[in-house]
Coordinates of C-alpha atoms and ligand atoms in Angstrom, one line a residue:
X1 CA 0.0 0.0 0.0
X2 CA 1.4 3.4 -1.0
X3 CA 1.2 6.4 1.4
X4 CA 0.4 10.0 0.5
X5 CA 1.1 12.8 2.9
X6 CA -1.2 15.8 2.4
X7 CA 0.2 18.8 4.0
X8 CA -2.6 21.2 4.8
X9 CA -1.7 24.5 6.5
X10 CA -5.4 24.8 7.5
X11 CA -8.1 22.3 7.9
X12 CA -9.9 23.1 4.7
X13 CA -6.9 23.5 2.3
X14 CA -6.7 19.8 1.5
X15 CA -10.4 19.4 0.5
X16 CA -10.4 22.7 -1.4
X17 CA -7.3 22.3 -3.4
X18 CA -6.9 18.6 -4.0
X19 CA -9.9 16.9 -2.3
X20 CA -11.1 15.1 -5.4
X21 CA -7.7 13.7 -6.1
X22 CA -7.2 12.5 -2.5
X23 CA -10.6 10.8 -2.6
X24 CA -9.5 9.1 -5.9
X25 CA -6.2 7.9 -4.4
X26 CA -8.0 6.6 -1.3
X27 CA -10.4 4.7 -3.6
X28 CA -7.3 3.2 -5.3
X29 CA -6.1 1.8 -1.9
X30 CA -3.6 4.5 -0.9
X31 CA -3.0 5.2 2.8
X32 CA -3.7 9.0 3.1
X33 CA -2.3 11.0 6.0
X34 CA -3.5 14.5 6.4
X35 CA -1.1 16.8 8.2
X36 CA -2.8 19.9 9.6
X37 CA -0.1 22.4 10.3
X38 CA -2.0 25.0 12.3
X39 CA -4.9 24.9 14.8
X40 CA -7.3 27.2 12.9
X41 CA -8.1 29.0 16.1
X42 CA -9.1 32.2 14.4
X43 CA -11.1 30.9 11.4
X44 CA -14.7 31.5 12.5
X45 CA -17.3 34.3 12.8
X46 CA -18.5 35.2 16.2
X47 CA -17.1 32.2 18.2
X48 CA -14.5 32.3 20.9
X49 CA -11.0 30.9 20.2
X50 CA -11.8 27.7 22.2
X51 CA -15.1 27.2 20.4
X52 CA -13.4 27.8 17.1
X53 CA -10.6 25.2 17.7
X54 CA -13.2 22.7 18.7
X55 CA -15.6 23.4 15.8
X56 CA -13.0 23.4 13.1
X57 CA -11.4 20.2 14.5
X58 CA -14.7 18.4 14.6
X59 CA -15.5 19.5 11.0
X60 CA -12.1 18.4 9.8
X61 CA -12.8 14.9 11.1
X62 CA -16.1 14.9 9.2
X63 CA -14.5 16.2 6.0
X64 CA -11.6 13.7 5.9
X65 CA -14.0 10.8 6.5
X66 CA -15.7 11.8 3.2
X67 CA -12.4 11.9 1.4
X68 CA -11.2 8.6 2.7
X69 CA -8.2 10.0 4.7
X70 CA -7.0 7.4 7.2
X71 CA -5.1 9.5 9.6
X72 CA -4.7 13.1 10.8
X73 CA -1.4 14.4 12.2
X74 CA -1.8 17.7 14.1
X75 CA 1.3 20.0 14.2
X76 CA -0.6 22.6 16.3
X77 CA 1.1 25.9 15.2
X78 CA -1.0 29.0 15.8
X79 CA -3.0 29.8 12.7
X80 CA -2.1 32.8 10.5
X81 CA 1.2 33.2 12.5
X82 CA 3.5 30.9 10.5
X83 CA 5.3 34.0 9.1
X84 CA 6.7 34.4 12.6
X85 CA 7.8 30.8 13.0
X86 CA 11.4 30.3 11.9
X87 CA 11.3 28.5 8.5
X88 CA 14.0 26.0 9.7
X89 CA 11.7 24.9 12.5
X90 CA 8.8 24.3 10.2
X91 CA 11.2 22.5 7.8
X92 CA 12.4 20.2 10.5
X93 CA 8.8 19.1 11.2
X94 CA 8.4 18.2 7.5
X95 CA 11.6 16.3 7.4
X96 CA 10.5 14.4 10.4
X97 CA 7.2 13.5 8.9
X98 CA 8.8 12.3 5.6
X99 CA 11.2 10.1 7.5
X100 CA 8.6 8.8 9.8
X101 CA 5.7 8.0 7.3
X102 CA 7.9 7.4 4.2
X103 CA 5.3 8.7 1.8
X104 CA 5.5 7.9 -1.9
X105 CA 3.8 11.1 -2.7
X106 CA 3.4 14.4 -0.9
X107 CA 0.6 17.0 -1.7
X108 CA 1.3 20.6 -0.8
X109 CA 1.0 24.3 -1.8
X110 CA 3.4 25.2 -4.5
X111 CA 6.2 27.5 -3.4
X112 CA 6.1 29.0 -6.9
X113 CA 2.3 29.4 -6.9
X114 CA 0.9 32.8 -8.1
X115 CA -1.2 35.4 -6.2
X116 CA -0.9 33.8 -2.8
X117 CA -1.6 36.2 0.0
X118 CA -1.7 33.8 2.9
X119 CA 1.7 33.5 4.6
X120 CA 0.8 30.2 6.2
X121 CA 0.4 28.7 2.7
X122 CA 3.7 30.3 1.6
X123 CA 5.7 29.2 4.5
X124 CA 4.4 25.6 4.5
X125 CA 5.1 25.4 0.7
X126 CA 8.7 26.6 1.3
X127 CA 9.2 24.2 4.2
X128 CA 7.9 21.2 2.3
X129 CA 9.9 21.9 -0.9
X130 CA 13.1 22.2 1.0
X131 CA 12.4 19.3 3.4
X132 CA 12.0 17.0 0.3
X133 CA 15.7 17.0 -0.3
X134 CA 17.0 17.6 3.2
X135 CA 15.2 14.5 4.4
X136 CA 17.6 12.4 2.2
X137 CA 20.7 13.7 4.0
X138 CA 22.3 11.7 6.8
X139 CA 23.6 14.7 8.8
X140 CA 20.5 16.8 9.2
X141 CA 18.6 16.4 12.4
X142 CA 20.5 13.5 13.9
X143 CA 17.9 13.4 16.7
X144 CA 15.6 11.8 14.2
X145 CA 18.1 8.9 13.6
X146 CA 18.4 8.5 17.4
X147 CA 14.7 7.7 17.3
X148 CA 15.3 5.0 14.7
X149 CA 14.3 7.0 11.6
X150 CA 16.4 6.9 8.4
X151 CA 17.2 9.3 5.5
X152 CA 14.3 9.1 3.1
X153 CA 13.1 10.7 -0.2
X154 CA 9.6 11.2 -1.4
X155 CA 9.2 10.1 -5.0
X156 CA 6.4 12.5 -6.2
X157 CA 5.5 16.0 -5.2
X158 CA 2.0 17.1 -6.1
X159 CA 2.0 20.9 -5.8
X160 CA -1.3 22.9 -6.0
X161 CA -1.9 26.6 -5.8
X162 CA -4.5 29.4 -6.2
X163 CA -2.9 29.6 -9.6
X164 CA 0.0 27.4 -10.6
X165 CA 2.8 29.1 -12.5
X166 CA 3.2 25.8 -14.5
X167 CA 0.7 23.0 -14.7
X168 CA 2.3 19.6 -15.5
X169 CA -0.5 17.3 -14.6
X170 CA -4.3 17.3 -14.8
X171 CA -6.0 14.7 -12.6
X172 CA -9.3 13.5 -13.9
X173 CA -11.8 13.7 -11.0
X174 CA -15.3 13.5 -12.4
X175 CA -16.0 10.4 -10.2
X176 CA -14.9 12.1 -6.9
X177 CA -15.9 15.8 -7.4
X178 CA -19.1 15.3 -5.4
X179 CA -17.1 14.1 -2.4
X180 CA -14.8 17.1 -2.7
X181 CA -17.8 19.4 -2.6
X182 CA -19.3 17.6 0.4
X183 CA -15.9 17.7 2.2
X184 CA -15.5 21.5 1.6
X185 CA -19.1 22.0 2.8
X186 CA -18.3 20.0 5.9
X187 CA -15.9 22.8 6.9
X188 CA -19.0 24.9 7.6
X189 CA -17.5 27.3 10.0
X190 CA -14.5 28.1 7.8
X191 CA -16.7 28.5 4.8
X192 CA -19.0 30.8 6.7
X193 CA -16.0 33.0 7.5
X194 CA -14.9 32.9 3.8
X195 CA -18.4 34.0 2.7
X196 CA -18.3 36.7 5.4
X197 CA -15.1 38.1 4.0
X198 CA -16.8 38.5 0.6
X199 CA -19.9 40.0 2.1
X200 CA -17.7 42.7 3.8
X201 CA -16.0 43.4 0.5
X202 CA -19.2 43.6 -1.4
X203 CA -20.6 45.9 1.3
X204 CA -17.7 48.3 1.0
X205 CA -18.5 48.3 -2.7
X206 CA -21.9 49.6 -1.7
X207 CA -23.8 46.5 -2.7
X208 CA -25.0 43.1 -1.5
X209 CA -25.3 39.5 -2.9
X210 CA -28.3 37.9 -1.2
X211 CA -27.2 34.4 -2.2
X212 CA -24.1 34.8 0.1
X213 CA -26.3 35.5 3.1
X214 CA -28.7 32.7 2.2
X215 CA -25.8 30.2 1.9
X216 CA -24.2 31.4 5.1
X217 CA -27.5 30.9 7.0
X218 CA -28.6 27.7 5.3
X219 CA -27.4 25.2 2.7
X220 CA -24.0 26.0 1.3
X221 CA -23.8 23.2 -1.2
X222 CA -25.5 25.0 -4.2
X223 CA -23.0 27.9 -3.9
X224 CA -19.9 25.9 -3.1
X225 CA -20.9 23.1 -5.5
X226 CA -21.3 25.6 -8.4
X227 CA -18.0 27.2 -7.7
X228 CA -16.0 24.0 -7.5
X229 CA -17.8 22.4 -10.5
X230 CA -17.0 25.4 -12.7
X231 CA -13.4 25.4 -11.5
X232 CA -13.0 21.7 -12.3
X233 CA -14.6 22.2 -15.7
X234 CA -12.3 25.1 -16.5
X235 CA -9.3 23.0 -15.7
X236 CA -10.6 20.1 -17.8
X237 CA -11.0 22.6 -20.6
X238 CA -7.4 23.7 -20.2
X239 CA -6.5 20.0 -20.5
X240 CA -8.4 19.9 -23.8
X241 CA -10.8 17.3 -22.4
X242 CA -14.6 16.8 -23.1
X243 CA -16.0 18.8 -20.2
X244 CA -19.3 17.0 -20.5
X245 CA -17.8 13.9 -19.0
X246 CA -14.4 14.9 -17.5
X247 CA -13.4 17.3 -14.7
X248 CA -9.9 18.1 -13.4
X249 CA -7.7 19.2 -10.6
X250 CA -4.4 20.7 -11.6
X251 CA -1.0 20.1 -10.2
X252 CA 2.7 20.8 -10.8
X253 CA 3.7 17.2 -10.4
X254 CA 7.4 16.9 -9.9
X255 CA 9.4 13.7 -9.9
X256 CA 13.0 13.5 -11.2
X257 CA 13.1 16.8 -13.1
X258 CA 15.8 16.8 -15.8
X259 CA 16.8 13.2 -14.9
X260 CA 13.3 11.9 -15.7
X261 CA 14.3 10.7 -19.2
X262 CA 17.5 9.1 -18.1
X263 CA 15.8 7.2 -15.3
X264 CA 13.0 6.1 -17.6
X265 CA 15.6 4.5 -19.8
X266 CA 17.7 2.9 -17.2
X267 CA 15.6 2.1 -14.2
X268 CA 14.6 -1.5 -13.4
X269 CA 12.1 -2.6 -10.8
X270 CA 13.2 -3.5 -7.3
X271 CA 12.3 -7.0 -6.3
X272 CA 10.1 -6.4 -3.2
X273 CA 8.7 -3.1 -4.3
X274 CA 5.1 -2.5 -5.3
X275 CA 4.8 -1.5 -9.0
X276 CA 5.0 2.3 -9.5
X277 CA 1.8 4.1 -10.4
X278 CA 1.6 5.1 -14.0
X279 CA 1.9 8.9 -14.6
X280 CA 1.2 9.3 -18.3
X281 CA 2.8 12.8 -18.6
X282 CA 6.0 11.7 -17.0
X283 CA 6.2 8.1 -18.2
X284 CA 5.5 9.0 -21.8
X285 CA 6.5 12.7 -22.2
X286 CA 5.2 14.3 -25.4
X287 CA 7.9 13.6 -27.9
X288 CA 9.4 16.6 -29.6
X289 CA 8.1 16.7 -33.2
X290 CA 11.1 15.6 -35.3
X291 CA 12.3 18.0 -37.9
X292 CA 12.5 15.6 -40.8
X293 CA 14.6 17.8 -43.0
X294 CA 17.1 18.2 -40.3
X295 CA 17.2 14.5 -39.5
X296 CA 17.7 13.6 -43.2
X297 CA 21.0 15.5 -43.1
X298 CA 22.2 13.6 -40.1
X299 CA 20.9 10.1 -40.8
X300 CA 22.2 8.8 -44.1
X301 CA 19.5 7.4 -46.4
X302 CA 21.4 4.1 -46.9
X303 CA 22.1 3.5 -43.2
X304 CA 20.3 0.2 -43.2
X305 CA 22.7 -1.2 -45.8
X306 CA 25.9 0.6 -45.0
X307 CA 27.5 2.4 -42.0
X308 CA 30.7 4.4 -42.1
X309 CA 32.8 4.2 -39.0
X310 CA 36.3 5.3 -37.8
X311 CA 39.1 2.9 -37.0
X312 CA 38.6 2.1 -33.3
X313 CA 34.8 1.8 -33.7
X314 CA 35.4 -1.4 -35.7
X315 CA 36.1 -3.0 -32.3
X316 CA 32.6 -1.9 -31.1
X317 CA 31.1 -3.8 -34.1
X318 CA 32.1 -7.0 -32.4
X319 CA 29.6 -6.2 -29.6
X320 CA 27.0 -4.4 -31.8
X321 CA 24.1 -6.7 -30.9
X322 CA 24.5 -6.0 -27.2
X323 CA 25.7 -2.4 -27.3
X324 CA 22.8 -1.2 -29.5
X325 CA 20.3 -2.5 -27.0
X326 CA 22.0 -0.9 -24.0
X327 CA 20.4 2.1 -22.3
X328 CA 23.7 3.9 -21.8
X329 CA 24.7 3.4 -25.4
X330 CA 21.3 4.5 -26.6
X331 CA 21.5 7.7 -24.6
X332 CA 24.6 8.7 -26.4
X333 CA 23.5 7.5 -29.9
X334 CA 19.7 7.0 -29.8
X335 CA 18.8 8.8 -33.0
X336 CA 21.4 6.8 -34.9
X337 CA 21.0 3.5 -33.1
X338 CA 17.3 3.4 -34.0
X339 CA 18.2 3.3 -37.7
X340 CA 21.0 0.8 -37.6
X341 CA 20.3 -2.8 -38.5
X342 CA 23.2 -5.0 -37.5
X343 CA 22.5 -7.9 -39.9
X344 CA 25.4 -10.0 -41.3
X345 CA 25.3 -8.2 -44.7
X346 CA 25.5 -4.7 -43.3
X347 CA 28.5 -3.1 -45.1
X348 CA 31.0 -1.5 -42.7
X349 CA 33.0 1.2 -44.5
X350 CA 36.2 2.3 -42.8
X351 CA 36.6 6.1 -42.7
X352 CA 39.4 8.4 -41.6
X353 CA 38.4 11.1 -39.1
X354 CA 34.9 11.6 -37.7
X355 CA 32.6 8.7 -38.2
X356 CA 28.8 8.7 -38.1
X357 CA 28.8 7.9 -34.4
X358 CA 30.8 11.0 -33.5
X359 CA 28.2 13.4 -34.6
X360 CA 25.6 11.8 -32.3
X361 CA 28.0 11.2 -29.4
X362 CA 27.5 13.1 -26.2
X363 CA 31.2 13.4 -25.9
X364 CA 31.6 15.0 -29.4
X365 CA 33.3 18.3 -29.5
X366 CA 34.7 20.3 -32.5
X367 CA 36.8 22.4 -30.1
X368 CA 38.5 19.7 -28.1
X369 CA 39.6 17.5 -30.9
X370 CA 37.8 14.2 -31.2
X371 CA 36.3 13.6 -27.8
X372 CA 35.7 15.5 -24.6
X373 CA 36.1 12.4 -22.4
X374 CA 38.9 9.8 -21.9
X375 CA 41.7 10.7 -24.2
X376 CA 41.4 13.7 -26.5
X377 CA 42.7 12.4 -29.8
X378 CA 41.6 8.9 -30.9
X379 CA 43.5 9.0 -34.2
X380 CA 46.3 7.0 -32.7
X381 CA 43.9 4.3 -31.6
X382 CA 42.2 4.4 -35.0
X383 CA 45.5 3.8 -36.7
X384 CA 46.6 1.0 -34.3
X385 CA 43.2 -0.8 -34.6
X386 CA 43.1 -0.7 -38.4
X387 CA 46.7 -1.8 -38.7
X388 CA 46.0 -4.7 -36.3
X389 CA 43.0 -5.8 -38.4
X390 CA 44.7 -5.1 -41.8
X391 CA 42.1 -2.6 -42.9
X392 CA 42.5 0.8 -44.5
X393 CA 40.3 3.9 -44.8
X394 CA 37.9 3.1 -47.7
X395 CA 37.8 -0.7 -46.9
X396 CA 34.4 -2.2 -47.1
X397 CA 33.7 -5.3 -45.0
X398 CA 30.5 -7.2 -44.4
X399 CA 29.6 -7.1 -40.7
X400 CA 29.7 -10.9 -40.4
X401 CA 33.2 -10.9 -42.0
X402 CA 34.4 -8.1 -39.7
X403 CA 33.1 -9.9 -36.6
X404 CA 34.9 -13.1 -37.7
X405 CA 38.1 -11.0 -38.2
X406 CA 37.7 -9.6 -34.7
X407 CA 37.3 -13.0 -33.2
X408 CA 40.4 -14.2 -34.9
X409 CA 42.7 -11.2 -34.4
X410 CA 41.6 -9.5 -31.2
X411 CA 42.6 -11.5 -28.1
X412 CA 41.4 -10.7 -24.6
X413 CA 44.7 -9.0 -23.9
X414 CA 44.5 -7.0 -27.2
X415 CA 41.0 -5.8 -26.4
X416 CA 42.1 -4.8 -23.0
X417 CA 45.1 -2.9 -24.5
X418 CA 42.9 -1.1 -26.9
X419 CA 39.9 -0.2 -24.7
X420 CA 40.7 -1.1 -21.1
X421 CA 41.1 1.4 -18.3
X422 CA 44.9 0.9 -18.2
X423 CA 45.5 1.6 -21.8
X424 CA 45.8 5.0 -23.6
X425 CA 42.4 4.5 -25.3
X426 CA 40.1 3.8 -22.4
X427 CA 36.5 3.4 -23.3
X428 CA 33.5 4.2 -21.1
X429 CA 31.6 1.2 -22.4
X430 CA 34.4 -1.3 -21.9
X431 CA 33.9 -1.0 -18.2
X432 CA 30.4 -2.4 -18.5
X433 CA 31.8 -5.8 -19.5
X434 CA 29.6 -6.4 -22.6
X435 CA 32.4 -6.1 -25.1
X436 CA 34.5 -8.8 -23.4
X437 CA 31.4 -11.1 -23.3
X438 CA 30.5 -10.4 -26.9
X439 CA 34.0 -11.1 -28.1
X440 CA 34.0 -14.4 -26.2
X441 CA 30.7 -15.3 -27.9
X442 CA 32.2 -14.5 -31.3
X443 CA 35.2 -16.8 -30.7
X444 CA 32.8 -19.6 -29.7
X445 CA 30.7 -19.0 -32.8
X446 CA 33.6 -19.2 -35.1
X447 CA 35.3 -22.0 -33.2
X448 CA 38.3 -19.9 -32.3
X449 CA 40.1 -20.9 -29.2
X450 CA 40.0 -18.3 -26.5
X451 CA 43.3 -16.6 -26.0
Ligands
LIG501 ZN1 -5.5 27.7 4.1

């Protein structure tokens, strides 16, 4: 069962900003913990502080029941005074909660949200956003470790706001919007206070809205329901959905940032771990439209029949089957790898200077010579490899013949000399071990004794 921590500065924030999504997660079997940061002691009209705390707490319990929240954690800070609480103190509480409850996802106000005039919201957003990475460190708040807690990192951050500066995810919530409305209405005292604020403003304007008074005195659901429905419909429209059947809540959903693509390619499931929930936007990010004209210049039209490679890359040809499948290799050469078909009849043409792979290589640099990593100038290695194989620039060899040649002429020691970490031509891919294995397989295939 996955856990979500919903950090709500005030009792009603969770329901109002992400209530329908929380209800959906709860329905999907998530364990939802709501963290109320303040005591809401001032959020009422005409009640004493004690009455206000009691009423708002009671109504919070009713609201979370509707949403399917399993647990409430009270931090008890004085409401509307978080601006006076040191940010570091608030952050420590968040780090503690992350380490204690180990949530897969955290819901919170976005520290980069727009038009936020509530400092409790601002401070909580800042504390959560910083706690997210500090919780991973092993030297922050050692008193937590003395309690038996460990460094921990949340996987997903679901940020909401009055207005997000950037929406990255729309959650479809038609099935749970009714529960969101009911949960918000359950915070009757806080809603009365919200309506009261509008009434005061409209009064200053010199007017009145009778529906506000009627809602405050009686049933709030028509007013709140209309507002929340329209809001959800507006967001569904932004997502380009059919608003007759779909409604949305919006988030800035953050996971691995700029490393998302890399992790998508390289990550493999952990044995005992539950499968990760699918996040369409992150798992299948919209592919950049390819500029076909530009690509045609880079990918030769005859690449399926013929590849042109420099001297030392002939060694890579011995491990093509494995290398072309490998995530790390694909990161460097993806656009090219997708087009290469390493069949026995593929013609390998030996070129002098830059080969096709160079232009796609992440280490390619015009300024630095041939390569920005390892050794700078690979010409010496190109020459040595070609001489060893008996090939010259302009040679054309079938891939199968080249592979047989490699099996015959390149011993374990020779491959180590050419590509290994000790030699002058160290290769980033050699360290992965696939080349050694592929060459061994080639020797076996052609009945050449290992040497
Ligand atoms: Zn609030």
